[in-house]
Amino acid sequence: MPDRPVRRRAELVLSLGVLALGIAAAVVAWRLPEAGGDARIGPNFMPRIVAGGLIVMGLWLLAEVATGGWREPVNDDAAARGEHAFDLRAFAWVSAGLFAQMALIRHAGFVIAAMALFGCVSRGFGSTRPLRDAALGALLGLAVYLFFVKFLNVSLPPGWLAPLLGGAGL
Amino acid sequence: VTETLAALAAGFGVALAPINLLWGFVGVTLGTAIGVLPGVGPALTVAMLLPLTNRLDPTGALIMFAGIYYGAMYGGSTTTILLNTPGESASIATALEGNKMAKRGRAGPALATAAIGSFVAGTIATVLLTLLAPVVVEVALKFGPAEYFALMVFAFVTVAAVLGASTVRGLSMLFLGLLFGLVGIDDQTGQMRFAFGIPELMDGIDVVVLAVGLFAVGEALYVAAYQSRMREELERVSGSLWMSREDWRRSWPAWLRATAIGFPFGTIPAGGAEIPTFLSYAMEKKLSKHPHEFGHGAIEGVAGPEAANNASSTGVLVPLLTLGIPTSATAAILLAAFQSYGLQPGPLLFQTQSSLVWGLIASMYVGNALLLILNLPLIGVWVQVLKIPRAPLYAGILLFATLGAYSLHQSVVDLVTLYAFGVLGFVMRRWGFPVAPAVIGLILGPLAESQFRRALAISQGDPSVFITHPISAALFLLTAIVLLGPLVARAVRRRRGG
């Protein structure tokens, strides 16, 4: 059974978000200087138009909320979309993988960050074999690392594996 | 015409050079493999590869990107037919009949008519592109900044307001994309805008981070949250791949009709292939001698939409190459690819980089033929690709997505931004905000701003240039009709309905 109050609240929050973004942009835009140099239209012109556009859209969305909800909404019934209900654990595992990678990539290096990312994301998608996933991630990360660093000359951080990766003579 | 043929012949010289042929081959193979993967489209693929191909020669890289562009469409139809999860709105029409055919054990002919139809439509559309491009270039050379600005506004409005379910949500995303496009140094005055003193923001928001965040991270979060526990049913490819005489007889008129619908729709800024595929489906259903088969696996219902999809995707390249105007998210990424080499698509590119442009066009003939050769014999390989479970598939997608974003500046800030755009993409998908206007706004916004300022600088600040130049005035009128027409029609209908 689709949950009307949840939908209404989400629509309200998102509409207010668009409006708030427009107002924030307007505040910044009105502090920008007028025409500088030879250009007749200054760097503050487009920002004002865009801020105004966002404010109008925010108000329009709010008007739709006030008059019975957004028009042409996405179906709230997950089953009707061929999906299951929102799975917070899956969402959190995927996010955790990305955070782990952010935390690790600098110091621990690309390969270890890839291992953590791969393990967490696989877990989020329902895999129950963390060791195998981590090993797969490390292997893929290593292959990618060698290919990009040695072949494409894209620099990636070796991190803790620097002695190993540097010493391989590649 | 003879000039065009000479240019095209020179283009074939470029496209058939062994190294470019290799890049084209890599592109179509990669494109097909990636297009087969559910959840990965051509826009994402090109965006992920963009930071990694900086050091390649532009001709080779762009030939590869073009190969990915239409390779991914071939791959996408395989997924649609065998898995019934249309990856993009343009594949929904194919899914209607294609998956039904596969369920009835006719996956082979369905895949064959999609592949051969795509080849026929793609080749005819490329011929039309070859003939049309020089004509548009002729006209476009007369365009001034006012005309360009009007054209860009028209493209913004059609992509944002007309396509998609909701005008207001489309326009919201357009303005959001335009706002992202404003971040960084204003290149005309050196003024810093919306950067808040953060060094990573001074160069502006990179299209790679935005597109990969919205498409890859957003998609992964969405699928994890709403689909990871769903089972997928993959149809088997059994029996002959070949189409019977009857299949051929029913397919070829559909291919040709669909090409005639698809190509023009691609060339106008009506963003993508959704409308022409459905038009083609409806037309085939109406003209068919076997209307009762529709809904149960009618081959015309696969042949038409697939051909329309391919023809319109080729048509999209007309405004992109000749005017520098992208009308779909993928075209916007391709424009970014040109820009990363310091090239600006448009009429001047046909003059200054003639061998690159015509090499690219010639490579499309070659690529379509390559795809036909690759696609059907290798169907077994693509089916194996389809069998990759979701967990390693999405973990791998995210690994490559983050790799692309990180290698831009070797900066963790880009990874944080990437995740933020991923969450944005998740919210947009869940609550029905379209992605294309945001991407197009980011890429095209700065170009539109500079055309706008140039137009006013030339007219010495007189804003009437936009309505006194006839082409510009006509485009603004058209924009107003497109934007307000549906609203007025709805209001009238409501009044009549009481």
PDB file of C-alpha atoms in Angstrom, chain B residues 160-298:
ATOM      1  CA  ALA B 160      13.938  19.875 -20.294  1.00  0.00           C
ATOM      2  CA  ALA B 161      10.300  20.800 -20.647  1.00  0.00           C
ATOM      3  CA  VAL B 162       8.874  18.683 -23.421  1.00  0.00           C
ATOM      4  CA  LEU B 163      10.488  15.317 -22.822  1.00  0.00           C
ATOM      5  CA  GLY B 164       9.909  13.455 -19.635  1.00  0.00           C
ATOM      6  CA  ALA B 165       6.858  13.247 -17.454  1.00  0.00           C
ATOM      7  CA  SER B 166       6.863  16.661 -15.832  1.00  0.00           C
ATOM      8  CA  THR B 167       7.731  20.053 -17.294  1.00  0.00           C
ATOM      9  CA  VAL B 168       8.521  21.598 -13.924  1.00  0.00           C
ATOM     10  CA  ARG B 169      10.813  18.786 -12.803  1.00  0.00           C
ATOM     11  CA  GLY B 170      12.629  18.863 -16.164  1.00  0.00           C
ATOM     12  CA  LEU B 171      13.151  22.620 -15.947  1.00  0.00           C
ATOM     13  CA  SER B 172      14.292  22.322 -12.319  1.00  0.00           C
ATOM     14  CA  MET B 173      17.037  19.952 -13.430  1.00  0.00           C
ATOM     15  CA  LEU B 174      17.939  22.240 -16.318  1.00  0.00           C
ATOM     16  CA  PHE B 175      18.459  25.170 -13.942  1.00  0.00           C
ATOM     17  CA  LEU B 176      20.390  22.934 -11.573  1.00  0.00           C
ATOM     18  CA  GLY B 177      22.692  21.908 -14.441  1.00  0.00           C
ATOM     19  CA  LEU B 178      23.064  25.562 -15.465  1.00  0.00           C
ATOM     20  CA  LEU B 179      23.967  26.444 -11.869  1.00  0.00           C
ATOM     21  CA  PHE B 180      26.636  23.723 -11.833  1.00  0.00           C
ATOM     22  CA  GLY B 181      27.910  25.133 -15.119  1.00  0.00           C
ATOM     23  CA  LEU B 182      28.383  28.572 -13.534  1.00  0.00           C
ATOM     24  CA  VAL B 183      30.722  27.283 -10.828  1.00  0.00           C
ATOM     25  CA  GLY B 184      34.320  28.423 -11.269  1.00  0.00           C
ATOM     26  CA  ILE B 185      36.109  31.211 -13.069  1.00  0.00           C
ATOM     27  CA  ASP B 186      34.075  33.280 -15.525  1.00  0.00           C
ATOM     28  CA  ASP B 187      36.303  33.109 -18.576  1.00  0.00           C
ATOM     29  CA  GLN B 188      35.344  36.568 -19.844  1.00  0.00           C
ATOM     30  CA  THR B 189      36.087  38.601 -16.721  1.00  0.00           C
ATOM     31  CA  GLY B 190      38.084  36.260 -14.497  1.00  0.00           C
ATOM     32  CA  GLN B 191      35.430  36.664 -11.808  1.00  0.00           C
ATOM     33  CA  MET B 192      35.115  33.689  -9.438  1.00  0.00           C
ATOM     34  CA  ARG B 193      31.558  32.408  -9.139  1.00  0.00           C
ATOM     35  CA  PHE B 194      30.016  29.907  -6.701  1.00  0.00           C
ATOM     36  CA  ALA B 195      33.446  28.518  -5.781  1.00  0.00           C
ATOM     37  CA  PHE B 196      33.455  29.666  -2.126  1.00  0.00           C
ATOM     38  CA  GLY B 197      37.244  29.697  -2.116  1.00  0.00           C
ATOM     39  CA  ILE B 198      37.486  25.933  -2.578  1.00  0.00           C
ATOM     40  CA  PRO B 199      40.394  25.342  -4.984  1.00  0.00           C
ATOM     41  CA  GLU B 200      38.840  22.206  -6.488  1.00  0.00           C
ATOM     42  CA  LEU B 201      35.774  24.232  -7.510  1.00  0.00           C
ATOM     43  CA  MET B 202      37.715  27.013  -9.241  1.00  0.00           C
ATOM     44  CA  ASP B 203      38.111  25.023 -12.438  1.00  0.00           C
ATOM     45  CA  GLY B 204      34.400  24.345 -12.424  1.00  0.00           C
ATOM     46  CA  ILE B 205      32.474  21.136 -11.963  1.00  0.00           C
ATOM     47  CA  ASP B 206      33.805  18.492 -14.304  1.00  0.00           C
ATOM     48  CA  VAL B 207      31.232  16.818 -16.524  1.00  0.00           C
ATOM     49  CA  VAL B 208      32.898  13.489 -15.839  1.00  0.00           C
ATOM     50  CA  VAL B 209      32.192  13.750 -12.117  1.00  0.00           C
ATOM     51  CA  LEU B 210      28.617  14.886 -12.681  1.00  0.00           C
ATOM     52  CA  ALA B 211      27.751  12.306 -15.334  1.00  0.00           C
ATOM     53  CA  VAL B 212      29.502   9.389 -13.647  1.00  0.00           C
ATOM     54  CA  GLY B 213      28.001  10.379 -10.297  1.00  0.00           C
ATOM     55  CA  LEU B 214      24.458  10.620 -11.642  1.00  0.00           C
ATOM     56  CA  PHE B 215      24.634   7.598 -13.920  1.00  0.00           C
ATOM     57  CA  ALA B 216      26.966   5.114 -12.190  1.00  0.00           C
ATOM     58  CA  VAL B 217      26.868   5.910  -8.477  1.00  0.00           C
ATOM     59  CA  GLY B 218      23.225   6.972  -8.540  1.00  0.00           C
ATOM     60  CA  GLU B 219      22.271   3.844 -10.495  1.00  0.00           C
ATOM     61  CA  ALA B 220      24.252   1.557  -8.155  1.00  0.00           C
ATOM     62  CA  LEU B 221      22.633   3.091  -5.070  1.00  0.00           C
ATOM     63  CA  TYR B 222      19.200   2.829  -6.652  1.00  0.00           C
ATOM     64  CA  VAL B 223      19.547  -0.758  -7.809  1.00  0.00           C
ATOM     65  CA  ALA B 224      20.997  -1.783  -4.429  1.00  0.00           C
ATOM     66  CA  ALA B 225      18.160  -0.115  -2.551  1.00  0.00           C
ATOM     67  CA  TYR B 226      15.254  -1.220  -4.719  1.00  0.00           C
ATOM     68  CA  GLN B 227      16.258  -4.160  -6.909  1.00  0.00           C
ATOM     69  CA  SER B 228      19.100  -6.115  -5.303  1.00  0.00           C
ATOM     70  CA  ARG B 229      16.757  -8.744  -3.910  1.00  0.00           C
ATOM     71  CA  MET B 230      14.774  -9.182  -7.135  1.00  0.00           C
ATOM     72  CA  ARG B 231      15.401 -12.218  -9.288  1.00  0.00           C
ATOM     73  CA  GLU B 232      16.269 -11.771 -12.950  1.00  0.00           C
ATOM     74  CA  GLU B 233      14.936 -14.053 -15.616  1.00  0.00           C
ATOM     75  CA  LEU B 234      17.290 -14.516 -18.509  1.00  0.00           C
ATOM     76  CA  GLU B 235      15.730 -16.018 -21.620  1.00  0.00           C
ATOM     77  CA  ARG B 236      17.707 -18.736 -23.372  1.00  0.00           C
ATOM     78  CA  VAL B 237      18.811 -18.345 -26.958  1.00  0.00           C
ATOM     79  CA  SER B 238      17.719 -21.631 -28.463  1.00  0.00           C
ATOM     80  CA  GLY B 239      17.178 -22.687 -32.032  1.00  0.00           C
ATOM     81  CA  SER B 240      18.309 -20.935 -35.146  1.00  0.00           C
ATOM     82  CA  LEU B 241      19.545 -17.362 -35.101  1.00  0.00           C
ATOM     83  CA  TRP B 242      18.393 -16.964 -38.656  1.00  0.00           C
ATOM     84  CA  MET B 243      15.281 -15.254 -39.751  1.00  0.00           C
ATOM     85  CA  SER B 244      12.894 -17.188 -41.981  1.00  0.00           C
ATOM     86  CA  ARG B 245      11.783 -15.850 -45.342  1.00  0.00           C
ATOM     87  CA  GLU B 246       8.589 -14.729 -43.638  1.00  0.00           C
ATOM     88  CA  ASP B 247      10.603 -12.878 -40.971  1.00  0.00           C
ATOM     89  CA  TRP B 248      12.566 -11.032 -43.655  1.00  0.00           C
ATOM     90  CA  ARG B 249       9.438 -10.125 -45.557  1.00  0.00           C
ATOM     91  CA  ARG B 250       7.875  -8.655 -42.425  1.00  0.00           C
ATOM     92  CA  SER B 251      11.046  -6.953 -41.163  1.00  0.00           C
ATOM     93  CA  TRP B 252      12.417  -4.934 -44.018  1.00  0.00           C
ATOM     94  CA  PRO B 253       9.496  -2.553 -44.576  1.00  0.00           C
ATOM     95  CA  ALA B 254       9.506  -1.920 -40.824  1.00  0.00           C
ATOM     96  CA  TRP B 255      13.234  -1.088 -40.897  1.00  0.00           C
ATOM     97  CA  LEU B 256      12.778   1.422 -43.695  1.00  0.00           C
ATOM     98  CA  ARG B 257       9.689   3.082 -42.227  1.00  0.00           C
ATOM     99  CA  ALA B 258      11.394   3.330 -38.849  1.00  0.00           C
ATOM    100  CA  THR B 259      14.467   4.937 -40.375  1.00  0.00           C
ATOM    101  CA  ALA B 260      12.247   7.540 -41.992  1.00  0.00           C
ATOM    102  CA  ILE B 261      10.715   8.296 -38.584  1.00  0.00           C
ATOM    103  CA  GLY B 262      13.839   8.031 -36.477  1.00  0.00           C
ATOM    104  CA  PHE B 263      16.349  10.138 -38.355  1.00  0.00           C
ATOM    105  CA  PRO B 264      14.365  13.400 -38.500  1.00  0.00           C
ATOM    106  CA  PHE B 265      13.445  13.044 -34.831  1.00  0.00           C
ATOM    107  CA  GLY B 266      17.102  12.688 -33.988  1.00  0.00           C
ATOM    108  CA  THR B 267      18.133  15.797 -35.876  1.00  0.00           C
ATOM    109  CA  ILE B 268      15.691  18.153 -34.198  1.00  0.00           C
ATOM    110  CA  PRO B 269      16.335  18.873 -30.533  1.00  0.00           C
ATOM    111  CA  ALA B 270      13.675  16.479 -29.362  1.00  0.00           C
ATOM    112  CA  GLY B 271      16.192  14.637 -27.308  1.00  0.00           C
ATOM    113  CA  GLY B 272      16.737  11.020 -27.993  1.00  0.00           C
ATOM    114  CA  ALA B 273      14.919   8.062 -29.281  1.00  0.00           C
ATOM    115  CA  GLU B 274      11.950   7.614 -27.000  1.00  0.00           C
ATOM    116  CA  ILE B 275       9.304   9.299 -29.154  1.00  0.00           C
ATOM    117  CA  PRO B 276      10.364   7.815 -32.524  1.00  0.00           C
ATOM    118  CA  THR B 277      10.590   4.265 -31.124  1.00  0.00           C
ATOM    119  CA  PHE B 278       7.040   4.455 -29.808  1.00  0.00           C
ATOM    120  CA  LEU B 279       5.811   6.089 -33.004  1.00  0.00           C
ATOM    121  CA  SER B 280       7.400   3.295 -34.997  1.00  0.00           C
ATOM    122  CA  TYR B 281       5.858   0.665 -32.726  1.00  0.00           C
ATOM    123  CA  ALA B 282       2.416   2.214 -33.076  1.00  0.00           C
ATOM    124  CA  MET B 283       2.801   2.488 -36.846  1.00  0.00           C
ATOM    125  CA  GLU B 284       3.856  -1.133 -37.253  1.00  0.00           C
ATOM    126  CA  LYS B 285       0.955  -2.252 -35.127  1.00  0.00           C
ATOM    127  CA  LYS B 286      -1.441  -0.293 -37.289  1.00  0.00           C
ATOM    128  CA  LEU B 287      -0.003  -1.406 -40.641  1.00  0.00           C
ATOM    129  CA  SER B 288       0.600  -5.028 -39.720  1.00  0.00           C
ATOM    130  CA  LYS B 289      -1.367  -7.794 -41.408  1.00  0.00           C
ATOM    131  CA  HIS B 290      -1.021  -9.700 -38.152  1.00  0.00           C
ATOM    132  CA  PRO B 291      -2.245  -7.201 -35.536  1.00  0.00           C
ATOM    133  CA  HIS B 292      -3.334 -10.044 -33.260  1.00  0.00           C
ATOM    134  CA  GLU B 293       0.335 -11.026 -32.822  1.00  0.00           C
ATOM    135  CA  PHE B 294       1.213  -7.710 -31.213  1.00  0.00           C
ATOM    136  CA  GLY B 295       1.661  -8.222 -27.506  1.00  0.00           C
ATOM    137  CA  HIS B 296       2.652 -11.835 -28.105  1.00  0.00           C
ATOM    138  CA  GLY B 297       5.890 -11.358 -30.009  1.00  0.00           C
ATOM    139  CA  ALA B 298       5.349  -9.739 -33.416  1.00  0.00           C
TER     140      ALA B 298
END
